[in-house]
Coordinates of C-alpha atoms in Angstrom, one line a residue:
M1 CA -58.9 11.5 5.9
I2 CA -58.1 15.2 5.8
K3 CA -60.2 15.9 2.7
Q4 CA -63.1 14.1 4.3
I5 CA -62.7 15.9 7.6
K6 CA -62.8 19.2 5.7
N7 CA -66.2 18.3 4.4
N8 CA -67.7 16.5 7.3
I9 CA -66.1 17.2 10.7
T10 CA -67.7 20.4 11.7
K11 CA -71.2 19.4 11.1
S12 CA -70.7 15.9 12.4
V13 CA -69.3 16.8 15.8
L14 CA -71.2 19.7 17.2
A15 CA -74.5 18.6 15.7
L16 CA -74.7 16.2 18.7
V17 CA -74.2 18.7 21.5
L18 CA -76.8 21.4 21.3
A19 CA -79.6 20.1 23.5
A20 CA -82.1 21.2 26.1
C21 CA -80.4 22.8 29.0
L22 CA -80.8 19.9 31.4
P23 CA -79.4 20.4 34.9
S24 CA -78.2 16.8 35.0
C25 CA -78.6 13.4 33.4
K26 CA -80.4 10.5 35.0
Q27 CA -78.6 7.2 35.1
D28 CA -80.9 5.7 32.6
E29 CA -80.0 8.5 30.1
F30 CA -76.3 7.9 30.4
F31 CA -76.0 6.6 26.9
D32 CA -79.2 8.1 25.5
I33 CA -78.3 10.9 23.1
R34 CA -80.9 13.0 21.4
D35 CA -79.4 14.7 18.3
T36 CA -81.1 18.0 17.9
G37 CA -78.8 19.7 15.4
G38 CA -77.3 23.1 15.4
I39 CA -74.1 24.8 16.6
D40 CA -74.0 27.5 19.2
A41 CA -71.0 28.5 21.4
A42 CA -73.4 28.8 24.3
I43 CA -73.5 25.1 24.7
W44 CA -70.1 25.1 26.4
S45 CA -71.6 27.3 29.1
T46 CA -74.6 25.0 29.6
E47 CA -73.9 22.1 31.9
G48 CA -76.8 19.9 30.6
A49 CA -75.7 20.4 27.0
V50 CA -72.1 19.5 27.8
Q51 CA -73.2 16.5 29.8
L52 CA -75.2 15.2 26.8
Q53 CA -72.2 15.6 24.5
L54 CA -70.0 13.8 27.1
N55 CA -72.6 11.0 27.3
R56 CA -72.3 10.4 23.6
V57 CA -68.5 10.3 23.9
Y58 CA -68.8 7.7 26.6
D59 CA -71.2 5.8 24.3
V60 CA -68.7 5.5 21.4
V61 CA -65.5 5.1 23.4
I62 CA -66.3 2.7 26.3
P63 CA -66.2 -0.9 24.9
Q64 CA -69.5 -2.7 24.6
F65 CA -70.4 -6.3 25.5
P66 CA -68.4 -8.5 23.2
Y67 CA -69.9 -9.1 19.8
Q68 CA -72.7 -6.5 20.4
L69 CA -71.0 -4.3 17.9
I70 CA -68.6 -5.6 15.3
P71 CA -67.5 -2.8 12.9
D72 CA -66.4 -3.4 9.3
R73 CA -63.8 -6.1 9.4
G74 CA -63.7 -5.8 13.2
G75 CA -63.1 -9.5 13.5
V76 CA -59.4 -8.7 13.0
H77 CA -59.4 -7.4 16.6
L78 CA -61.4 -10.3 18.0
A79 CA -59.2 -13.1 16.6
S80 CA -57.4 -15.3 19.1
D81 CA -56.8 -19.0 20.0
E82 CA -59.3 -18.7 22.9
N83 CA -62.6 -19.4 21.0
Y84 CA -64.0 -20.6 17.8
Y85 CA -65.2 -17.2 16.6
P86 CA -62.9 -17.2 13.5
D87 CA -65.2 -20.0 12.1
R88 CA -67.8 -17.4 11.4
D89 CA -65.6 -14.4 10.5
E90 CA -63.3 -14.4 7.5
W91 CA -61.3 -11.4 8.8
A92 CA -60.6 -13.2 12.0
R93 CA -59.4 -16.2 10.1
A94 CA -57.2 -14.0 7.9
A95 CA -55.7 -12.3 11.0
L96 CA -54.7 -15.7 12.4
G97 CA -53.5 -17.1 9.0
L98 CA -56.2 -19.8 9.1
Q99 CA -57.6 -18.9 5.7
G100 CA -56.6 -16.0 3.4
A101 CA -54.3 -13.1 4.4
L102 CA -54.8 -9.6 5.5
G103 CA -54.0 -6.8 3.0
N104 CA -53.5 -3.1 3.3
N105 CA -57.3 -2.5 3.1
D106 CA -58.4 -4.8 5.8
V107 CA -57.8 -3.0 9.1
R108 CA -60.5 -0.3 9.5
L109 CA -60.5 1.2 13.0
T110 CA -60.5 4.4 10.9
G111 CA -60.1 5.2 7.2
N112 CA -63.0 4.4 5.0
T113 CA -66.1 5.4 7.0
Y114 CA -66.8 9.0 7.8
N115 CA -69.6 9.3 10.4
G116 CA -69.8 9.5 14.2
N117 CA -71.5 6.2 14.9
A118 CA -69.9 3.9 17.5
G119 CA -67.2 1.8 15.9
S120 CA -67.2 3.7 12.6
N121 CA -64.1 5.9 12.9
K122 CA -61.9 6.5 15.9
Y123 CA -61.0 10.0 14.7
F124 CA -64.6 11.1 14.9
D125 CA -64.5 10.0 18.6
I126 CA -61.3 12.0 19.0
A127 CA -62.9 15.0 17.3
R128 CA -65.7 15.1 19.9
C129 CA -63.1 15.2 22.7
N130 CA -61.0 17.9 20.9
E131 CA -64.1 20.1 20.5
A132 CA -64.8 19.9 24.2
I133 CA -61.2 20.2 25.5
T134 CA -60.8 23.4 23.3
N135 CA -64.1 25.0 24.0
I136 CA -65.1 24.2 27.6
P137 CA -62.4 26.6 29.0
L138 CA -63.9 29.4 26.8
G139 CA -67.3 28.9 28.4
T140 CA -68.7 30.3 31.7
L141 CA -69.2 27.1 33.7
P142 CA -67.7 27.1 37.2
Q143 CA -64.1 26.1 37.2
A144 CA -64.7 23.0 39.3
T145 CA -67.4 21.9 36.8
Q146 CA -65.1 22.6 33.9
R147 CA -62.3 20.5 35.4
T148 CA -64.6 17.6 36.1
F149 CA -65.8 17.6 32.4
L150 CA -62.3 18.2 31.0
G151 CA -60.8 15.4 33.1
Q152 CA -63.2 12.9 31.6
Y153 CA -62.7 14.2 28.1
Y154 CA -58.9 13.9 28.5
A155 CA -59.2 10.3 29.7
L156 CA -61.6 9.3 26.9
R157 CA -59.3 10.8 24.3
A158 CA -56.4 8.9 25.8
M159 CA -58.4 5.7 25.7
T160 CA -59.2 6.2 22.0
Y161 CA -55.6 7.0 21.0
F162 CA -54.4 4.1 23.0
E163 CA -56.7 1.7 21.0
L164 CA -55.3 3.2 17.8
V165 CA -51.7 2.9 18.9
K166 CA -52.1 -0.7 20.0
V167 CA -53.3 -1.5 16.5
Y168 CA -51.2 0.8 14.3
G169 CA -48.1 1.7 16.4
G170 CA -47.9 5.3 15.3
V171 CA -50.9 7.5 14.2
P172 CA -51.7 11.1 13.3
L173 CA -52.0 13.0 16.6
I174 CA -54.9 15.5 16.2
T175 CA -55.5 17.5 19.3
Q176 CA -57.3 20.6 18.0
P177 CA -60.7 20.9 16.3
Q178 CA -60.3 20.6 12.6
R179 CA -61.4 23.5 10.4
P180 CA -61.0 24.0 6.7
E181 CA -58.4 26.7 7.3
S182 CA -56.4 24.7 9.9
L183 CA -56.2 21.1 9.0
Y184 CA -53.7 18.6 10.4
L185 CA -50.9 17.9 7.9
D186 CA -48.2 16.3 10.0
G187 CA -48.7 12.6 9.1
R188 CA -48.1 9.7 11.5
K189 CA -46.2 10.2 14.7
S190 CA -43.9 7.7 16.3
A191 CA -45.1 5.4 19.0
K192 CA -43.2 7.4 21.6
E193 CA -44.9 10.6 20.6
C194 CA -48.3 8.9 20.7
F195 CA -47.6 7.4 24.2
D196 CA -46.4 10.8 25.4
L197 CA -49.7 12.4 24.4
I198 CA -51.7 9.5 25.9
L199 CA -49.8 9.8 29.2
S200 CA -50.2 13.6 29.2
D201 CA -53.9 13.3 28.8
L202 CA -54.2 10.7 31.6
N203 CA -52.0 12.9 33.9
N204 CA -54.4 15.8 33.2
A205 CA -57.3 13.5 33.9
I206 CA -55.8 12.3 37.2
T207 CA -55.2 15.9 38.3
M208 CA -58.6 17.3 37.2
L209 CA -60.7 14.4 38.6
E210 CA -59.3 14.7 42.1
G211 CA -62.3 14.4 44.4
F212 CA -64.7 13.4 41.7
N213 CA -66.4 10.2 43.0
P214 CA -69.7 9.6 41.3
D215 CA -70.0 6.0 42.5
D216 CA -73.3 6.7 44.3
G217 CA -75.6 5.1 41.8
T218 CA -76.1 8.1 39.6
G219 CA -72.7 8.2 38.0
R220 CA -71.7 4.6 37.8
G221 CA -69.5 4.1 34.7
R222 CA -67.9 7.6 34.9
I223 CA -64.2 7.9 34.8
T224 CA -62.5 8.9 38.1
K225 CA -59.0 9.6 39.3
L226 CA -58.8 5.9 40.2
I227 CA -59.8 4.8 36.8
A228 CA -57.5 7.2 35.1
S229 CA -54.6 6.0 37.3
C230 CA -55.3 2.4 36.4
L231 CA -55.4 3.3 32.7
K232 CA -52.1 5.2 32.9
A233 CA -50.5 2.1 34.6
K234 CA -51.9 -0.1 31.8
V235 CA -50.6 2.3 29.1
L236 CA -47.1 2.2 30.6
L237 CA -47.3 -1.6 30.8
Y238 CA -47.8 -1.7 27.1
W239 CA -45.0 0.8 26.5
A240 CA -42.6 -1.5 28.4
S241 CA -43.9 -4.7 26.9
P242 CA -42.3 -6.5 23.8
Q243 CA -44.8 -5.1 21.3
F244 CA -43.4 -1.6 21.8
N245 CA -40.2 -2.6 23.6
P246 CA -38.6 -5.5 21.7
A247 CA -35.1 -4.5 23.0
N248 CA -36.4 -4.8 26.6
D249 CA -35.4 -1.4 27.9
V250 CA -35.5 -2.1 31.6
A251 CA -36.0 1.6 32.4
R252 CA -39.4 1.4 30.8
W253 CA -40.3 -1.5 33.1
Q254 CA -39.2 0.5 36.1
T255 CA -41.5 3.4 35.1
A256 CA -44.3 1.0 34.5
L257 CA -43.7 -0.7 37.9
Q258 CA -44.0 2.6 39.7
A259 CA -47.3 3.5 37.9
N260 CA -48.8 0.0 38.4
K261 CA -47.9 0.0 42.1
E262 CA -49.6 3.4 42.5
A263 CA -52.7 2.1 40.7
Y264 CA -52.8 -1.0 42.8
D265 CA -52.3 1.0 46.1
L266 CA -55.1 3.4 45.0
C267 CA -57.4 0.5 44.4
I268 CA -56.8 -1.0 47.8
A269 CA -57.1 2.4 49.5
G270 CA -60.4 3.0 47.6
G271 CA -61.9 -0.3 48.9
K272 CA -61.4 -2.4 45.8
K273 CA -61.0 -6.1 46.5
L274 CA -61.4 -9.3 44.6
M275 CA -64.9 -10.7 44.6
A276 CA -65.1 -13.7 47.0
N277 CA -66.7 -15.8 44.2
Y278 CA -65.2 -15.8 40.7
G279 CA -68.5 -16.8 39.3
D280 CA -70.1 -13.6 40.7
I281 CA -67.9 -11.1 38.9
F282 CA -70.3 -10.6 36.0
R283 CA -73.5 -11.3 38.1
V284 CA -73.2 -8.6 40.8
E285 CA -73.6 -5.0 39.8
G286 CA -73.1 -1.6 41.5
T287 CA -71.0 -0.8 44.5
T288 CA -71.6 -4.4 45.8
N289 CA -69.2 -5.5 43.1
T290 CA -65.9 -4.6 44.8
E291 CA -63.8 -5.8 41.9
A292 CA -65.2 -3.7 39.1
I293 CA -63.4 -0.5 38.2
L294 CA -64.4 0.6 34.7
V295 CA -67.9 -0.5 33.6
R296 CA -70.3 0.2 30.8
T297 CA -73.8 0.3 32.2
Y298 CA -76.7 -1.6 30.7
S299 CA -80.3 -2.2 31.5
S300 CA -82.9 -4.7 30.5
T301 CA -85.8 -2.4 31.0
V302 CA -84.6 0.9 29.5
E303 CA -84.9 1.2 25.7
R304 CA -81.6 1.1 23.7
R305 CA -79.6 0.3 26.8
G306 CA -79.4 -3.5 26.5
H307 CA -77.4 -6.2 24.8
D308 CA -77.9 -9.7 23.5
G309 CA -75.0 -11.4 25.3
E310 CA -77.3 -13.8 27.2
N311 CA -78.7 -15.1 24.0
R312 CA -75.2 -15.7 22.5
M313 CA -74.2 -17.9 25.4
R314 CA -77.3 -19.8 26.4
P315 CA -78.0 -23.2 24.9
A316 CA -81.0 -23.6 22.6
S317 CA -83.0 -25.4 25.3
E318 CA -82.9 -22.2 27.4
G319 CA -83.8 -19.7 24.7
G320 CA -80.3 -19.1 23.4
S321 CA -78.5 -19.2 20.1
P322 CA -74.9 -20.4 20.9
Y323 CA -72.4 -18.2 19.3
Q324 CA -68.9 -19.2 18.1
G325 CA -67.3 -16.4 20.1
Y326 CA -68.3 -18.2 23.3
T327 CA -67.3 -21.7 22.1
P328 CA -64.0 -22.6 23.7
T329 CA -61.2 -24.0 21.7
K330 CA -59.4 -27.1 22.9
K331 CA -56.5 -24.8 23.7
M332 CA -58.7 -22.8 26.0
L333 CA -59.8 -25.9 27.8
D334 CA -56.2 -27.0 28.2
A335 CA -55.1 -23.7 29.6
Y336 CA -56.8 -24.4 32.9
P337 CA -54.5 -25.8 35.5
M338 CA -55.3 -28.5 38.0
L339 CA -57.0 -27.9 41.4
D340 CA -53.6 -27.3 43.0
G341 CA -52.5 -24.8 40.3
S342 CA -50.2 -27.3 38.6
I343 CA -50.0 -27.4 34.8
R344 CA -52.5 -29.9 33.4
G345 CA -51.1 -33.4 33.7
T346 CA -48.3 -32.6 36.1
S347 CA -50.0 -32.9 39.5
T348 CA -49.6 -36.2 41.4
Q349 CA -52.2 -35.1 43.9
F350 CA -54.8 -34.1 41.3
P351 CA -54.2 -36.2 38.2
Y352 CA -55.6 -35.3 34.8
D353 CA -57.8 -37.7 32.9
D354 CA -58.3 -36.8 29.2
V355 CA -61.7 -38.5 29.1
M356 CA -62.9 -36.9 32.3
F357 CA -61.2 -33.6 31.4
W358 CA -63.4 -31.5 33.8
Q359 CA -62.3 -33.3 37.0
N360 CA -59.6 -32.0 39.4
R361 CA -59.4 -28.7 37.6
D362 CA -59.0 -25.1 38.6
P363 CA -62.5 -24.1 39.9
R364 CA -62.6 -21.4 37.3
F365 CA -63.1 -24.2 34.8
E366 CA -66.4 -25.2 36.5
A367 CA -67.4 -21.5 36.8
T368 CA -66.7 -20.9 33.1
I369 CA -67.3 -24.1 31.1
A370 CA -70.5 -26.1 30.8
Y371 CA -69.7 -29.7 29.8
N372 CA -71.8 -32.8 29.2
G373 CA -73.9 -33.5 32.3
S374 CA -72.6 -30.5 34.3
I375 CA -74.7 -28.2 36.6
W376 CA -75.6 -25.0 34.8
P377 CA -78.3 -23.1 36.8
L378 CA -80.6 -21.2 34.4
S379 CA -84.2 -20.0 34.5
G380 CA -84.2 -20.2 38.3
N381 CA -83.4 -23.9 38.3
A382 CA -80.3 -24.3 40.6
N383 CA -79.9 -28.0 39.8
R384 CA -80.3 -27.8 36.1
K385 CA -77.9 -30.0 34.1
Q386 CA -76.6 -29.2 30.6
W387 CA -76.3 -32.0 28.1
T388 CA -73.9 -31.5 25.2
Y389 CA -73.9 -34.8 23.4
N390 CA -74.8 -34.8 19.7
T391 CA -78.6 -35.1 19.2
A392 CA -79.3 -34.1 22.8
L393 CA -83.0 -33.2 23.1
G394 CA -83.6 -29.5 22.5
E395 CA -80.0 -28.6 21.8
S396 CA -78.0 -27.6 18.7
N397 CA -75.6 -30.3 17.7
G398 CA -71.8 -30.0 17.8
N399 CA -71.3 -27.9 20.9
G400 CA -69.3 -30.2 23.2
V401 CA -68.9 -27.4 25.7
Y402 CA -70.4 -23.9 26.3
C403 CA -69.3 -20.8 28.1
K404 CA -71.5 -20.0 31.1
R405 CA -69.5 -17.1 32.6
F406 CA -71.8 -14.2 31.7
T407 CA -75.2 -15.9 32.0
T408 CA -77.9 -15.0 34.6
P409 CA -79.1 -18.0 36.5
G410 CA -82.5 -16.4 37.4
L411 CA -83.4 -15.1 34.0
A412 CA -86.3 -17.0 32.4
A413 CA -85.8 -18.5 28.9
G414 CA -88.6 -16.3 27.5
N415 CA -86.7 -13.1 28.6
V416 CA -83.3 -14.0 27.1
R417 CA -83.5 -12.1 23.8
Y418 CA -82.7 -8.4 23.4
T419 CA -85.4 -7.4 20.9
N420 CA -87.0 -4.2 19.8
N421 CA -84.2 -2.4 21.8
I422 CA -85.2 -3.9 25.1
G423 CA -84.8 -7.0 27.2
G424 CA -81.9 -9.4 27.7
S425 CA -80.0 -9.7 30.9
G426 CA -79.0 -6.0 31.2
M427 CA -75.8 -7.1 32.9
D428 CA -73.1 -4.4 32.9
W429 CA -69.9 -4.9 31.0
I430 CA -66.8 -4.7 33.2
E431 CA -63.9 -3.4 31.0
L432 CA -61.4 -3.1 33.8
R433 CA -61.3 -4.9 37.2
L434 CA -59.0 -5.4 40.1
A435 CA -57.7 -8.7 38.9
E436 CA -56.3 -7.1 35.7
V437 CA -54.7 -4.3 37.8
M438 CA -53.0 -7.0 39.9
L439 CA -51.8 -9.1 36.9
N440 CA -50.5 -5.9 35.2
Y441 CA -48.6 -5.1 38.4
A442 CA -47.3 -8.7 38.6
D443 CA -46.0 -8.4 35.0
C444 CA -44.0 -5.3 36.0
M445 CA -42.6 -6.9 39.2
N446 CA -41.5 -10.0 37.3
E447 CA -39.7 -8.0 34.6
T448 CA -37.9 -5.9 37.3
G449 CA -36.7 -9.0 39.2
N450 CA -39.3 -9.2 41.9
I451 CA -40.7 -12.7 41.2
T452 CA -41.8 -13.0 44.8
G453 CA -44.1 -10.0 44.5
A454 CA -45.4 -11.2 41.1
K455 CA -46.2 -14.6 42.7
D456 CA -48.1 -12.9 45.5
M457 CA -50.4 -11.2 43.1
V458 CA -51.1 -14.5 41.3
R459 CA -51.4 -16.4 44.6
Q460 CA -54.2 -14.0 45.7
I461 CA -56.1 -14.5 42.5
R462 CA -55.7 -18.3 42.6
I463 CA -56.8 -18.4 46.3
R464 CA -59.9 -16.4 45.3
A465 CA -60.5 -18.9 42.5
G466 CA -60.6 -21.8 45.0
I467 CA -57.2 -23.3 44.0
V468 CA -55.7 -25.3 46.9
Q469 CA -52.1 -24.9 48.1
G470 CA -51.2 -28.5 47.3
N471 CA -48.5 -30.8 48.7
G472 CA -45.1 -29.7 49.9
S473 CA -43.7 -26.7 48.1
N474 CA -46.4 -26.6 45.4
D475 CA -47.6 -23.2 46.6
Y476 CA -50.8 -23.1 44.4
G477 CA -48.8 -24.2 41.4
L478 CA -46.2 -21.4 41.8
G479 CA -43.5 -23.4 43.5
V480 CA -42.0 -24.7 40.2
V481 CA -41.5 -21.1 38.9
T482 CA -37.9 -20.0 39.5
G483 CA -37.1 -17.5 36.7
I484 CA -38.4 -14.6 34.8
N485 CA -39.1 -16.6 31.6
Q486 CA -41.1 -19.2 33.5
M487 CA -43.1 -16.5 35.2
R488 CA -43.8 -14.7 31.9
T489 CA -45.3 -18.0 30.6
L490 CA -47.4 -18.5 33.7
L491 CA -48.7 -14.9 33.7
L492 CA -49.8 -15.1 30.1
N493 CA -51.6 -18.4 30.7
E494 CA -53.1 -17.0 34.0
R495 CA -54.6 -14.1 32.0
M496 CA -56.1 -16.5 29.5
V497 CA -57.9 -18.3 32.3
E498 CA -58.8 -15.4 34.5
F499 CA -60.1 -13.3 31.7
A500 CA -61.6 -16.1 29.6
F501 CA -64.0 -14.7 27.0
E502 CA -63.5 -11.1 28.2
N503 CA -62.0 -10.2 24.8
K504 CA -58.5 -9.6 26.2
R505 CA -56.6 -12.5 24.6
N506 CA -56.0 -10.8 21.2
A507 CA -54.4 -7.8 22.9
D508 CA -52.4 -10.0 25.3
L509 CA -50.9 -12.0 22.5
R510 CA -50.0 -8.9 20.6
R511 CA -48.6 -7.0 23.6
T512 CA -46.3 -10.0 24.5
R513 CA -45.4 -10.7 20.8
Q514 CA -46.7 -14.2 21.1
M515 CA -49.2 -14.0 18.3
H516 CA -46.8 -15.0 15.6
L517 CA -45.7 -18.0 17.8
L518 CA -49.1 -19.6 17.8
T519 CA -49.0 -23.2 16.4
G520 CA -51.4 -26.0 15.6
N521 CA -55.0 -25.9 14.4
M522 CA -58.1 -24.3 15.7
T523 CA -60.0 -27.2 17.2
K524 CA -63.1 -27.7 19.4
I525 CA -64.5 -30.8 21.1
E526 CA -67.6 -32.8 20.3
I527 CA -69.3 -35.4 22.4
N528 CA -71.0 -38.4 20.8
L529 CA -73.1 -41.3 22.1
V530 CA -71.6 -44.8 22.2
N531 CA -74.7 -46.0 20.3
P532 CA -76.0 -43.0 18.4
P533 CA -79.4 -43.1 16.7
V534 CA -79.8 -45.1 13.5
G535 CA -82.8 -44.3 11.5
N536 CA -85.9 -44.6 13.7
D537 CA -83.9 -46.6 16.3
L538 CA -82.9 -44.1 19.0
R539 CA -80.7 -46.5 20.8
D540 CA -78.7 -44.7 23.6
K541 CA -80.6 -41.5 22.9
G542 CA -83.9 -43.3 23.6
V543 CA -82.5 -44.7 26.8
L544 CA -81.0 -41.4 28.1
E545 CA -84.1 -39.4 27.3
A546 CA -86.7 -41.8 28.5
V547 CA -88.9 -40.3 31.2
T548 CA -90.0 -42.1 34.3
N549 CA -92.1 -40.4 36.9
G550 CA -91.3 -37.1 35.3
V551 CA -87.5 -37.5 35.4
M552 CA -85.3 -38.3 32.3
F553 CA -83.0 -41.2 32.9
R554 CA -79.9 -39.1 32.0
E555 CA -80.6 -36.9 35.0
T556 CA -80.0 -39.8 37.3
L557 CA -76.5 -40.6 35.9
N558 CA -73.3 -40.0 37.9
I559 CA -71.3 -38.6 35.1
N560 CA -68.2 -38.3 37.4
D561 CA -68.0 -42.1 37.5
K562 CA -65.9 -43.0 34.5
A563 CA -67.5 -46.4 33.8
T564 CA -71.0 -44.9 33.9
Y565 CA -69.9 -42.1 31.6
L566 CA -68.3 -44.4 29.1
R567 CA -71.3 -46.6 29.0
Y568 CA -73.2 -43.9 27.1
F569 CA -70.7 -41.3 25.9
R570 CA -67.6 -41.7 23.9
P571 CA -64.4 -39.8 24.7
Y572 CA -64.5 -36.4 23.1
V573 CA -63.4 -36.0 19.5
L574 CA -61.5 -33.0 18.1
I575 CA -63.3 -31.1 15.4
T576 CA -61.1 -29.3 12.9
N577 CA -62.3 -27.6 9.7
N578 CA -60.1 -29.1 7.0
Q579 CA -60.4 -25.9 4.9
Y580 CA -58.4 -24.0 7.5
S581 CA -54.6 -24.0 7.8
A582 CA -52.7 -24.0 11.1
Y583 CA -52.3 -20.7 13.0
S584 CA -49.7 -18.6 11.1
V585 CA -49.3 -14.9 11.8
P586 CA -46.6 -12.8 10.2
E587 CA -44.4 -11.1 12.7
F588 CA -44.8 -7.7 11.1
H589 CA -48.6 -7.8 12.0
Y590 CA -47.9 -6.5 15.4
F591 CA -48.4 -3.1 13.8
Y592 CA -51.2 -3.0 11.2
T593 CA -51.3 -0.4 8.4
F594 CA -54.0 2.2 7.6
H595 CA -56.6 1.5 5.0
N596 CA -55.7 2.8 1.6
D597 CA -58.5 5.4 1.7
F598 CA -57.1 6.8 4.8
V599 CA -53.6 7.0 3.3
N600 CA -54.7 8.4 -0.1
N601 CA -57.0 11.0 1.3
G602 CA -54.7 12.1 4.1
A603 CA -51.6 14.2 4.1
N604 CA -48.2 12.6 4.6
I605 CA -49.6 9.3 5.8
V606 CA -47.7 6.3 4.6
P607 CA -48.2 2.5 5.2
T608 CA -46.4 0.6 7.9
I609 CA -43.2 -1.4 7.2
G610 CA -43.9 -5.0 6.2
W611 CA -47.1 -4.0 4.4
A612 CA -47.3 -3.2 0.7
G613 CA -45.5 0.1 0.1
G614 CA -44.7 0.4 3.8
T615 CA -41.9 2.7 5.0
F616 CA -43.2 3.9 8.4
D617 CA -41.6 2.3 11.4
P618 CA -43.6 3.1 14.5
L619 CA -40.7 2.2 16.8
Q620 CA -38.1 4.6 15.2

């Protein structure tokens, strides 16, 4: 790393920042960086130039819509038991032990690519922040302007180091611009030293961003004091959680509790509240979305500002190409509780039927999962039904269920694709929302003995979801929880359901040290006809897809009547790839190791314990 920085860092970082002296940036230019080349100290005294450089840092640091950008071997960080994505990504399979195994060269958040592109190398993202944090105070911008810029840079640097530390445990802490004559030589720092820097940066951001509230339509997506406070609370949650706190030091939980309470209180005081309809969270943008806290803005009409998420979720009949990352595993389907919040199969008021698996479930199931014959409004058709049986007209075979959470009901099939850098849904990505702040707070309350408070956070989320109170002492499925361990289990499952397909499951399993406890096989479901086509004889397919007076027969079926359903459709079957083993994650994988190139070209950087040649223990 150091040798490469010596050759590349100076020209790679500041080449991005010299630009026309713009007084401000339009919202549509928020992530649109024009690299003009050149280095001049005057840029740090020019608000427009600094703003352009800051825009580029936002562009590379704020997470994108899932699967829009997958860096080299990035599947390692997308792997979980939530979806079928590992079926298309060998590194995700290796991370879960399904096929192959990860080696020292296979985790590449940094290490073998030396450029400033998004996802290429986190230390180039950090270098941009370091240049700004060092040089802005040397410029002539007004102090108030400097503080607003610096607060954002500190927060963005903290976010980048946090992502590194979650993966590696302890990392080199570079806080100054790197020059050939003053290179960093101190090697990896302990997890504690890393968290101390991250928290220091966030505290600086919280102080400097006091009064900075750009949520007026021109600065949406910018980091504010509220966002920095929520990030600080999340960082402290991680520091207290089993990944970094296996001995369960209660003092860390107390500190995390205070920070998470402050973040939650700030959210409520700032007007944040849960969206009334769970299904609207990723369909309503701007200040009307009262739940969104940290977002990455997108547009379907501005060049290079879109994403192809809609295409990855939609069925083929609606202009989509279903993507494995949005195909639920059977475990994901089973995670949803019943309508009264009870664990699947335990409610007497709302019984579970494994054939009619969608019935009597938590309403978030209906809002997230499209199953055979279910309503899935698309292309402006509010009554449109989705058919998922094998050989269904116009569909790809094998998808027994789809994810419909992030789709746009009014978007026409012809406008689904993001092509030639334009189009798609343009829906913003919400990286942090109030429900996560609440569940983080609930985790802290539970670990410090306040199960009642933890239940209250979950109860609010479940009421919003449409879960009913249930009989007697059921209390939205919370009545059976009487101890910390039970609440831990419930909270982890609640996160799986509430944040389904938001790319949080991998980090949650690692934070709670549950990844190595995964068992069973990766499976998905498939729906087949009772009498599938044989040669030219369409049999049930011909009956279901026969059109009378412009209406297909299948559209008239009551699929919620079990006898009717079973007349045409068999109970689902589980699909397992026999080439894959069961989930099997080594316990030492909670801290990955740096790529060999990073180790060999750096100074005093050694592999992580558990890995080949590993001697560095992040927790010491």
